[in-house]
PDB file of C-alpha atoms in Angstrom:
ATOM      1  CA  MET A 275       8.489   5.734 -36.943  1.00  0.00           C
ATOM      2  CA  THR A 276      11.386   6.583 -34.643  1.00  0.00           C
ATOM      3  CA  HIS A 277      10.754  10.277 -35.225  1.00  0.00           C
ATOM      4  CA  LEU A 278       7.130   9.889 -34.112  1.00  0.00           C
ATOM      5  CA  ILE A 279       8.257   7.997 -31.022  1.00  0.00           C
ATOM      6  CA  GLN A 280      10.782  10.729 -30.295  1.00  0.00           C
ATOM      7  CA  ARG A 281       8.081  13.366 -30.600  1.00  0.00           C
ATOM      8  CA  TYR A 282       5.302  11.525 -28.739  1.00  0.00           C
ATOM      9  CA  PRO A 283       7.015   8.981 -26.454  1.00  0.00           C
ATOM     10  CA  LEU A 284       4.204   8.810 -23.913  1.00  0.00           C
ATOM     11  CA  VAL A 285       1.480   8.390 -26.545  1.00  0.00           C
ATOM     12  CA  PHE A 286       3.496   5.635 -28.198  1.00  0.00           C
ATOM     13  CA  SER A 287       4.012   3.949 -24.835  1.00  0.00           C
ATOM     14  CA  LEU A 288       0.297   4.030 -24.023  1.00  0.00           C
ATOM     15  CA  VAL A 289      -0.649   2.626 -27.423  1.00  0.00           C
ATOM     16  CA  LEU A 290       1.940  -0.130 -27.064  1.00  0.00           C
ATOM     17  CA  VAL A 291       0.741  -1.156 -23.605  1.00  0.00           C
ATOM     18  CA  LEU A 292      -2.952  -1.115 -24.499  1.00  0.00           C
ATOM     19  CA  SER A 293      -2.312  -3.045 -27.715  1.00  0.00           C
ATOM     20  CA  ALA A 294      -0.349  -5.724 -25.881  1.00  0.00           C
ATOM     21  CA  LEU A 295      -3.042  -5.943 -23.200  1.00  0.00           C
ATOM     22  CA  LEU A 296      -5.890  -6.343 -25.676  1.00  0.00           C
ATOM     23  CA  VAL A 297      -4.107  -8.844 -27.921  1.00  0.00           C
ATOM     24  CA  ASP A 298      -3.059 -10.933 -24.925  1.00  0.00           C
ATOM     25  CA  VAL A 299      -6.521 -11.011 -23.357  1.00  0.00           C
ATOM     26  CA  TYR A 300      -8.712 -11.455 -26.402  1.00  0.00           C
ATOM     27  CA  SER A 301      -6.445 -13.922 -28.188  1.00  0.00           C
ATOM     28  CA  GLY A 302      -6.736 -16.038 -25.055  1.00  0.00           C
ATOM     29  CA  VAL A 303     -10.518 -15.656 -24.995  1.00  0.00           C
ATOM     30  CA  VAL A 304     -10.912 -16.562 -28.670  1.00  0.00           C
ATOM     31  CA  ILE A 305      -8.478 -19.484 -28.599  1.00  0.00           C
ATOM     32  CA  GLY A 306      -9.963 -20.801 -25.373  1.00  0.00           C
ATOM     33  CA  HIS A 307     -13.434 -20.687 -26.934  1.00  0.00           C
ATOM     34  CA  LEU A 308     -12.392 -22.350 -30.192  1.00  0.00           C
ATOM     35  CA  ALA A 309      -9.982 -24.952 -28.854  1.00  0.00           C
ATOM     36  CA  GLY A 310     -12.015 -26.028 -25.864  1.00  0.00           C
ATOM     37  CA  ALA A 311     -10.269 -27.796 -22.999  1.00  0.00           C
ATOM     38  CA  LEU A 312      -6.729 -26.423 -22.978  1.00  0.00           C
ATOM     39  CA  THR A 313      -4.485 -26.420 -19.945  1.00  0.00           C
ATOM     40  CA  ILE A 314      -3.304 -23.071 -18.611  1.00  0.00           C
ATOM     41  CA  ALA A 315       0.194 -23.867 -19.868  1.00  0.00           C
ATOM     42  CA  GLN A 316      -1.067 -24.732 -23.361  1.00  0.00           C
ATOM     43  CA  LEU A 317      -3.159 -21.586 -23.597  1.00  0.00           C
ATOM     44  CA  GLY A 318      -0.271 -19.515 -22.248  1.00  0.00           C
ATOM     45  CA  SER A 319       2.135 -20.914 -24.811  1.00  0.00           C
ATOM     46  CA  ILE A 320      -0.236 -20.081 -27.677  1.00  0.00           C
ATOM     47  CA  THR A 321      -1.170 -16.566 -26.569  1.00  0.00           C
ATOM     48  CA  GLY A 322       2.402 -15.937 -25.451  1.00  0.00           C
ATOM     49  CA  GLY A 323       3.636 -16.966 -28.875  1.00  0.00           C
ATOM     50  CA  ILE A 324       1.158 -14.662 -30.616  1.00  0.00           C
ATOM     51  CA  VAL A 325       2.085 -11.581 -28.588  1.00  0.00           C
ATOM     52  CA  ALA A 326       5.790 -12.467 -28.654  1.00  0.00           C
ATOM     53  CA  LEU A 327       5.676 -12.585 -32.453  1.00  0.00           C
ATOM     54  CA  GLY A 328       3.995  -9.184 -32.608  1.00  0.00           C
ATOM     55  CA  VAL A 329       6.523  -7.634 -30.229  1.00  0.00           C
ATOM     56  CA  ALA A 330       9.439  -9.197 -32.132  1.00  0.00           C
ATOM     57  CA  VAL A 331       8.141  -7.739 -35.404  1.00  0.00           C
ATOM     58  CA  LEU A 332       7.872  -4.286 -33.811  1.00  0.00           C
ATOM     59  CA  VAL A 333      11.409  -4.452 -32.437  1.00  0.00           C
ATOM     60  CA  GLN A 334      12.702  -5.607 -35.822  1.00  0.00           C
ATOM     61  CA  VAL A 335      10.913  -2.790 -37.653  1.00  0.00           C
ATOM     62  CA  LEU A 336      12.403  -0.267 -35.238  1.00  0.00           C
ATOM     63  CA  HIS A 337      15.854  -1.922 -35.354  1.00  0.00           C
ATOM     64  CA  TRP A 338      15.837  -1.768 -31.558  1.00  0.00           C
ATOM     65  CA  TRP A 339      17.179  -5.185 -30.550  1.00  0.00           C
ATOM     66  CA  ARG A 340      20.408  -3.769 -29.148  1.00  0.00           C
ATOM     67  CA  MET A 341      18.718  -0.628 -27.942  1.00  0.00           C
ATOM     68  CA  ILE A 342      16.261  -2.395 -25.663  1.00  0.00           C
ATOM     69  CA  GLY A 343      18.974  -4.598 -24.204  1.00  0.00           C
ATOM     70  CA  PHE A 344      19.561  -7.700 -26.333  1.00  0.00           C
ATOM     71  CA  ARG A 345      23.297  -7.097 -26.283  1.00  0.00           C
ATOM     72  CA  SER A 346      26.330  -7.558 -24.078  1.00  0.00           C
ATOM     73  CA  PRO A 347      26.101  -5.745 -20.731  1.00  0.00           C
ATOM     74  CA  ARG A 348      28.222  -2.634 -20.292  1.00  0.00           C
ATOM     75  CA  GLN A 349      30.248  -4.589 -17.754  1.00  0.00           C
ATOM     76  CA  TRP A 350      29.931  -8.351 -17.388  1.00  0.00           C
ATOM     77  CA  GLY A 351      30.344  -8.010 -13.647  1.00  0.00           C
ATOM     78  CA  GLY A 352      27.113  -6.033 -13.648  1.00  0.00           C
ATOM     79  CA  LEU A 353      25.197  -9.263 -14.225  1.00  0.00           C
ATOM     80  CA  LEU A 354      25.751 -10.038 -10.545  1.00  0.00           C
ATOM     81  CA  TRP A 355      22.939  -7.575  -9.848  1.00  0.00           C
ATOM     82  CA  PHE A 356      20.535 -10.175 -11.255  1.00  0.00           C
ATOM     83  CA  LEU A 357      21.453 -12.898  -8.743  1.00  0.00           C
ATOM     84  CA  PRO A 358      18.497 -12.163  -6.400  1.00  0.00           C
ATOM     85  CA  PHE A 359      16.188 -12.569  -9.390  1.00  0.00           C
ATOM     86  CA  VAL A 360      17.550 -16.063  -9.973  1.00  0.00           C
ATOM     87  CA  LEU A 361      16.477 -16.992  -6.441  1.00  0.00           C
ATOM     88  CA  TYR A 362      13.140 -15.247  -7.015  1.00  0.00           C
ATOM     89  CA  GLY A 363      12.660 -17.309 -10.163  1.00  0.00           C
ATOM     90  CA  PHE A 364      12.725 -20.592  -8.284  1.00  0.00           C
ATOM     91  CA  LEU A 365      10.582 -19.478  -5.330  1.00  0.00           C
ATOM     92  CA  PRO A 366       7.293 -20.951  -6.666  1.00  0.00           C
ATOM     93  CA  LEU A 367       8.825 -24.429  -6.638  1.00  0.00           C
ATOM     94  CA  GLY A 368       8.755 -24.296  -2.852  1.00  0.00           C
ATOM     95  CA  ALA A 369       5.064 -25.197  -3.094  1.00  0.00           C
ATOM     96  CA  GLY A 370       5.917 -28.457  -4.849  1.00  0.00           C
ATOM     97  CA  VAL A 371       5.774 -29.449  -8.523  1.00  0.00           C
ATOM     98  CA  THR A 372       2.364 -30.771  -9.573  1.00  0.00           C
ATOM     99  CA  ALA A 373       2.793 -30.768 -13.358  1.00  0.00           C
ATOM    100  CA  THR A 374       3.442 -33.899 -15.396  1.00  0.00           C
ATOM    101  CA  PRO A 375       6.643 -33.965 -17.517  1.00  0.00           C
ATOM    102  CA  GLY A 376       4.691 -33.103 -20.666  1.00  0.00           C
ATOM    103  CA  THR A 377       2.832 -30.261 -19.000  1.00  0.00           C
ATOM    104  CA  LEU A 378       6.083 -29.045 -17.476  1.00  0.00           C
ATOM    105  CA  LEU A 379       7.713 -28.765 -20.907  1.00  0.00           C
ATOM    106  CA  VAL A 380       4.745 -26.797 -22.225  1.00  0.00           C
ATOM    107  CA  GLY A 381       4.883 -24.620 -19.115  1.00  0.00           C
ATOM    108  CA  ILE A 382       8.557 -23.873 -19.674  1.00  0.00           C
ATOM    109  CA  MET A 383       7.826 -22.855 -23.258  1.00  0.00           C
ATOM    110  CA  ALA A 384       4.901 -20.696 -22.156  1.00  0.00           C
ATOM    111  CA  GLY A 385       6.941 -19.114 -19.378  1.00  0.00           C
ATOM    112  CA  PHE A 386       9.772 -18.009 -21.612  1.00  0.00           C
ATOM    113  CA  LEU A 387       7.503 -16.809 -24.429  1.00  0.00           C
ATOM    114  CA  ILE A 388       5.529 -14.682 -21.986  1.00  0.00           C
ATOM    115  CA  ALA A 389       8.707 -13.448 -20.311  1.00  0.00           C
ATOM    116  CA  PHE A 390      10.126 -12.472 -23.703  1.00  0.00           C
ATOM    117  CA  TRP A 391       7.203 -10.358 -24.794  1.00  0.00           C
ATOM    118  CA  LYS A 392       6.489  -8.754 -21.433  1.00  0.00           C
ATOM    119  CA  LEU A 393      10.092  -7.806 -20.694  1.00  0.00           C
ATOM    120  CA  SER A 394      10.591  -6.723 -24.310  1.00  0.00           C
ATOM    121  CA  VAL A 395       7.640  -4.361 -23.919  1.00  0.00           C
ATOM    122  CA  LEU A 396       9.291  -3.024 -20.767  1.00  0.00           C
ATOM    123  CA  GLY A 397      12.533  -2.596 -22.694  1.00  0.00           C
ATOM    124  CA  ILE A 398      10.742  -0.696 -25.460  1.00  0.00           C
ATOM    125  CA  LEU A 399       9.110   1.580 -22.888  1.00  0.00           C
ATOM    126  CA  LEU A 400      12.463   2.290 -21.263  1.00  0.00           C
ATOM    127  CA  ALA A 401      13.957   3.058 -24.667  1.00  0.00           C
ATOM    128  CA  ALA A 402      11.128   5.338 -25.777  1.00  0.00           C
ATOM    129  CA  LEU A 403      11.230   7.292 -22.514  1.00  0.00           C
ATOM    130  CA  ALA A 404      15.030   7.428 -22.268  1.00  0.00           C
ATOM    131  CA  PRO A 405      15.309  11.215 -22.870  1.00  0.00           C
ATOM    132  CA  TRP A 406      13.212  11.848 -19.746  1.00  0.00           C
ATOM    133  CA  GLY A 407      15.960  10.723 -17.360  1.00  0.00           C
ATOM    134  CA  LYS A 408      16.617   7.477 -15.521  1.00  0.00           C
ATOM    135  CA  TRP A 409      14.124   7.997 -12.669  1.00  0.00           C
ATOM    136  CA  ALA A 410      11.234   9.101 -14.857  1.00  0.00           C
ATOM    137  CA  ARG A 411      11.785   6.417 -17.481  1.00  0.00           C
ATOM    138  CA  VAL A 412      11.812   3.666 -14.864  1.00  0.00           C
ATOM    139  CA  GLY A 413       8.858   5.089 -12.919  1.00  0.00           C
ATOM    140  CA  ILE A 414       6.587   5.733 -15.895  1.00  0.00           C
ATOM    141  CA  SER A 415       7.504   2.433 -17.540  1.00  0.00           C
ATOM    142  CA  ALA A 416       6.664   0.622 -14.305  1.00  0.00           C
ATOM    143  CA  VAL A 417       3.248   2.266 -14.038  1.00  0.00           C
ATOM    144  CA  LEU A 418       2.447   1.368 -17.640  1.00  0.00           C
ATOM    145  CA  PHE A 419       3.711  -2.174 -17.079  1.00  0.00           C
ATOM    146  CA  GLY A 420       1.286  -2.462 -14.186  1.00  0.00           C
ATOM    147  CA  VAL A 421      -1.568  -1.148 -16.343  1.00  0.00           C
ATOM    148  CA  MET A 422      -0.726  -3.789 -18.934  1.00  0.00           C
ATOM    149  CA  HIS A 423      -1.632  -6.435 -16.346  1.00  0.00           C
ATOM    150  CA  LEU A 424      -5.154  -5.145 -15.730  1.00  0.00           C
ATOM    151  CA  GLY A 425      -6.357  -7.357 -18.553  1.00  0.00           C
ATOM    152  CA  GLY A 426      -7.432  -9.920 -15.995  1.00  0.00           C
ATOM    153  CA  ILE A 427     -10.492  -7.739 -15.378  1.00  0.00           C
ATOM    154  CA  LEU A 428     -11.493  -8.047 -19.037  1.00  0.00           C
ATOM    155  CA  ALA A 429     -10.929 -11.800 -18.789  1.00  0.00           C
ATOM    156  CA  GLY A 430     -13.413 -12.081 -15.936  1.00  0.00           C
ATOM    157  CA  GLY A 431     -11.088 -11.775 -12.963  1.00  0.00           C
ATOM    158  CA  HIS A 432     -12.091 -10.149  -9.677  1.00  0.00           C
ATOM    159  CA  ILE A 433     -11.386  -6.422  -9.729  1.00  0.00           C
ATOM    160  CA  ALA A 434      -9.653  -5.847  -6.377  1.00  0.00           C
ATOM    161  CA  PRO A 435      -7.240  -8.816  -6.600  1.00  0.00           C
ATOM    162  CA  THR A 436      -6.450  -7.995 -10.229  1.00  0.00           C
ATOM    163  CA  ILE A 437      -5.596  -4.403  -9.326  1.00  0.00           C
ATOM    164  CA  MET A 438      -3.412  -5.640  -6.480  1.00  0.00           C
ATOM    165  CA  LEU A 439      -1.692  -8.029  -8.881  1.00  0.00           C
ATOM    166  CA  SER A 440      -1.052  -5.197 -11.328  1.00  0.00           C
ATOM    167  CA  VAL A 441       0.528  -3.222  -8.474  1.00  0.00           C
ATOM    168  CA  SER A 442       2.907  -6.111  -7.819  1.00  0.00           C
ATOM    169  CA  TYR A 443       3.841  -6.121 -11.505  1.00  0.00           C
ATOM    170  CA  ALA A 444       4.496  -2.374 -11.356  1.00  0.00           C
ATOM    171  CA  PHE A 445       6.947  -2.875  -8.482  1.00  0.00           C
ATOM    172  CA  LEU A 446       8.521  -5.770 -10.349  1.00  0.00           C
ATOM    173  CA  ALA A 447       8.964  -3.500 -13.364  1.00  0.00           C
ATOM    174  CA  VAL A 448      10.756  -0.975 -11.151  1.00  0.00           C
ATOM    175  CA  ALA A 449      13.139  -3.752 -10.144  1.00  0.00           C
ATOM    176  CA  TYR A 450      13.776  -5.081 -13.622  1.00  0.00           C
ATOM    177  CA  GLY A 451      13.778  -1.660 -15.270  1.00  0.00           C
ATOM    178  CA  SER A 452      16.344  -0.327 -12.819  1.00  0.00           C
ATOM    179  CA  LEU A 453      18.731  -3.177 -13.551  1.00  0.00           C
ATOM    180  CA  VAL A 454      18.235  -2.847 -17.303  1.00  0.00           C
ATOM    181  CA  VAL A 455      19.173   0.834 -17.093  1.00  0.00           C
ATOM    182  CA  ARG A 456      22.096   0.019 -14.795  1.00  0.00           C
ATOM    183  CA  THR A 457      23.545  -2.822 -16.883  1.00  0.00           C
ATOM    184  CA  GLY A 458      22.304  -1.981 -20.377  1.00  0.00           C
ATOM    185  CA  ALA A 459      21.142  -5.594 -20.795  1.00  0.00           C
ATOM    186  CA  LEU A 460      17.555  -6.840 -20.957  1.00  0.00           C
ATOM    187  CA  TRP A 461      18.130 -10.527 -21.683  1.00  0.00           C
ATOM    188  CA  PRO A 462      19.135 -11.444 -18.088  1.00  0.00           C
ATOM    189  CA  ALA A 463      15.764 -10.078 -16.981  1.00  0.00           C
ATOM    190  CA  VAL A 464      14.003 -12.158 -19.634  1.00  0.00           C
ATOM    191  CA  LEU A 465      15.822 -15.312 -18.538  1.00  0.00           C
ATOM    192  CA  THR A 466      15.195 -14.878 -14.808  1.00  0.00           C
ATOM    193  CA  TYR A 467      11.557 -13.913 -15.314  1.00  0.00           C
ATOM    194  CA  GLY A 468      11.145 -16.856 -17.661  1.00  0.00           C
ATOM    195  CA  VAL A 469      12.404 -19.147 -14.910  1.00  0.00           C
ATOM    196  CA  PHE A 470       9.881 -17.615 -12.506  1.00  0.00           C
ATOM    197  CA  LEU A 471       6.939 -18.100 -14.871  1.00  0.00           C
ATOM    198  CA  ALA A 472       8.014 -21.630 -15.771  1.00  0.00           C
ATOM    199  CA  SER A 473       8.214 -22.406 -12.043  1.00  0.00           C
ATOM    200  CA  ALA A 474       4.742 -20.947 -11.565  1.00  0.00           C
ATOM    201  CA  PHE A 475       3.309 -23.112 -14.355  1.00  0.00           C
ATOM    202  CA  ALA A 476       4.947 -26.139 -12.714  1.00  0.00           C
ATOM    203  CA  ILE A 477       2.801 -25.756  -9.592  1.00  0.00           C
ATOM    204  CA  LEU A 478      -0.442 -24.621 -11.206  1.00  0.00           C
ATOM    205  CA  LYS A 479      -3.389 -26.958 -11.454  1.00  0.00           C
ATOM    206  CA  SER A 480      -6.233 -24.922 -12.877  1.00  0.00           C
ATOM    207  CA  ALA A 481      -5.795 -21.263 -11.959  1.00  0.00           C
ATOM    208  CA  ALA A 482      -4.305 -18.820 -14.418  1.00  0.00           C
ATOM    209  CA  PRO A 483      -1.291 -16.904 -13.111  1.00  0.00           C
ATOM    210  CA  ASN A 484      -2.833 -13.566 -14.098  1.00  0.00           C
ATOM    211  CA  LEU A 485      -6.167 -14.238 -12.361  1.00  0.00           C
ATOM    212  CA  ALA A 486      -6.572 -14.040  -8.591  1.00  0.00           C
ATOM    213  CA  THR A 487      -9.613 -14.803  -6.466  1.00  0.00           C
ATOM    214  CA  ASP A 488      -8.761 -12.746  -3.378  1.00  0.00           C
ATOM    215  CA  VAL A 489      -6.401  -9.998  -2.262  1.00  0.00           C
ATOM    216  CA  SER A 490      -4.732 -12.083   0.448  1.00  0.00           C
ATOM    217  CA  SER A 491      -3.406 -14.522  -2.145  1.00  0.00           C
ATOM    218  CA  ILE A 492      -1.592 -11.650  -3.874  1.00  0.00           C
ATOM    219  CA  LEU A 493       0.061 -10.103  -0.803  1.00  0.00           C
ATOM    220  CA  PRO A 494       3.150 -12.370  -0.853  1.00  0.00           C
ATOM    221  CA  ALA A 495       3.763 -11.430  -4.495  1.00  0.00           C
ATOM    222  CA  VAL A 496       3.389  -7.735  -3.665  1.00  0.00           C
ATOM    223  CA  PHE A 497       5.807  -8.021  -0.744  1.00  0.00           C
ATOM    224  CA  ALA A 498       8.427  -9.824  -2.849  1.00  0.00           C
ATOM    225  CA  ALA A 499       8.031  -7.270  -5.650  1.00  0.00           C
ATOM    226  CA  VAL A 500       8.452  -4.342  -3.235  1.00  0.00           C
ATOM    227  CA  VAL A 501      11.666  -5.853  -1.848  1.00  0.00           C
ATOM    228  CA  LEU A 502      13.024  -6.345  -5.370  1.00  0.00           C
ATOM    229  CA  ALA A 503      11.962  -2.813  -6.334  1.00  0.00           C
ATOM    230  CA  VAL A 504      13.922  -1.325  -3.426  1.00  0.00           C
ATOM    231  CA  TYR A 505      16.900  -3.434  -4.453  1.00  0.00           C
ATOM    232  CA  GLY A 506      16.564  -2.212  -8.035  1.00  0.00           C
ATOM    233  CA  LEU A 507      16.373   1.433  -6.990  1.00  0.00           C
ATOM    234  CA  ILE A 508      19.572   1.003  -4.994  1.00  0.00           C
ATOM    235  CA  ALA A 509      21.223  -0.290  -8.158  1.00  0.00           C
ATOM    236  CA  LEU A 510      19.738   2.544 -10.208  1.00  0.00           C
ATOM    237  CA  SER A 511      20.936   5.214  -7.776  1.00  0.00           C
ATOM    238  CA  GLY A 512      24.492   4.034  -8.366  1.00  0.00           C
ATOM    239  CA  THR A 513      24.278   4.279 -12.147  1.00  0.00           C
ATOM    240  CA  PRO A 514      27.388   6.239 -13.249  1.00  0.00           C
ATOM    241  CA  ALA A 515      26.872   9.704 -14.661  1.00  0.00           C
ATOM    242  CA  SER A 516      28.602   8.534 -17.855  1.00  0.00           C
ATOM    243  CA  LEU A 517      25.529   6.389 -18.520  1.00  0.00           C
ATOM    244  CA  ALA A 518      23.180   9.373 -18.512  1.00  0.00           C
ATOM    245  CA  PRO A 519      19.956   8.527 -20.383  1.00  0.00           C
ATOM    246  CA  ARG A 520      20.235  11.396 -22.849  1.00  0.00           C
ATOM    247  CA  GLU A 521      23.592  10.120 -24.009  1.00  0.00           C
ATOM    248  CA  HIS A 522      22.148   6.691 -24.691  1.00  0.00           C
ATOM    249  CA  ALA A 523      18.620   7.682 -25.728  1.00  0.00           C
ATOM    250  CA  PRO A 524      17.730   5.119 -28.408  1.00  0.00           C
ATOM    251  CA  SER A 525      14.630   6.963 -29.529  1.00  0.00           C
ATOM    252  CA  LEU A 526      16.811   9.771 -30.873  1.00  0.00           C
ATOM    253  CA  VAL A 527      18.592   7.754 -33.544  1.00  0.00           C
ATOM    254  CA  THR A 528      17.598   5.590 -36.470  1.00  0.00           C
ATOM    255  CA  GLY A 529      18.695   2.021 -37.001  1.00  0.00           C
ATOM    256  CA  THR A 530      21.437   3.109 -39.449  1.00  0.00           C
ATOM    257  CA  GLU A 531      22.777   5.743 -37.062  1.00  0.00           C
ATOM    258  CA  GLN A 532      22.677   3.162 -34.273  1.00  0.00           C
ATOM    259  CA  ASN A 533      25.011   0.840 -36.185  1.00  0.00           C
ATOM    260  CA  GLN A 534      27.425   3.712 -36.778  1.00  0.00           C
ATOM    261  CA  HIS A 535      27.526   4.486 -33.057  1.00  0.00           C
ATOM    262  CA  VAL A 536      28.125   0.829 -32.228  1.00  0.00           C
ATOM    263  CA  GLN A 537      31.051   0.673 -34.624  1.00  0.00           C
TER     264      GLN A 537
END
């Protein structure tokens, strides 16, 4: 499969994004219809678990755990780049926690499951597009990450707010993708984004985090994502030449060859 990805990285990326989008949306629709009255956190934990399992199987088949960033960072000091994302993760709590302890626990589980699969998809995109150079791989991955969040339209969300929300996710992907390329580690992004989603579930009452009713409600998220994207690009611009994408292009080696390089 790695040879097909190497030959058709963009096609693979599109198929991956569309598959994740459809499974996420329609698993939620089916489960919501069959299970009846589920809270947003409960539904998110179930659908998040389903997609997370599928993504984990794909990564395992490809032997890409280390390649997409589940490994030690190139330099431990590089993790300091993620500090603003820690603050970002707790921002939703400024609105006040409305969830009960039980709901909060489910929300934490849902948040980290969703963060795992979404950021893992971003990591796979960055890996597949690695030979294209650091700017192209981050830019294209971000656009596709934004497209992956248009599923709210299929779920009955309003078109304009959903598009605006997907734009905010694209900027957020620029931010996270830039730091993943800079540090070589994806797991800090998963952890900080998991904190953000768990915080969001803690303040939700009935609205799904991927559905918006009006554009104005999305503008703060877009603004925050743009600021983080600029920050990420600053980090990316300082990526040493020794970390050139072609040198570390994971799509060019098999799992066996990868282990030899690591050793």
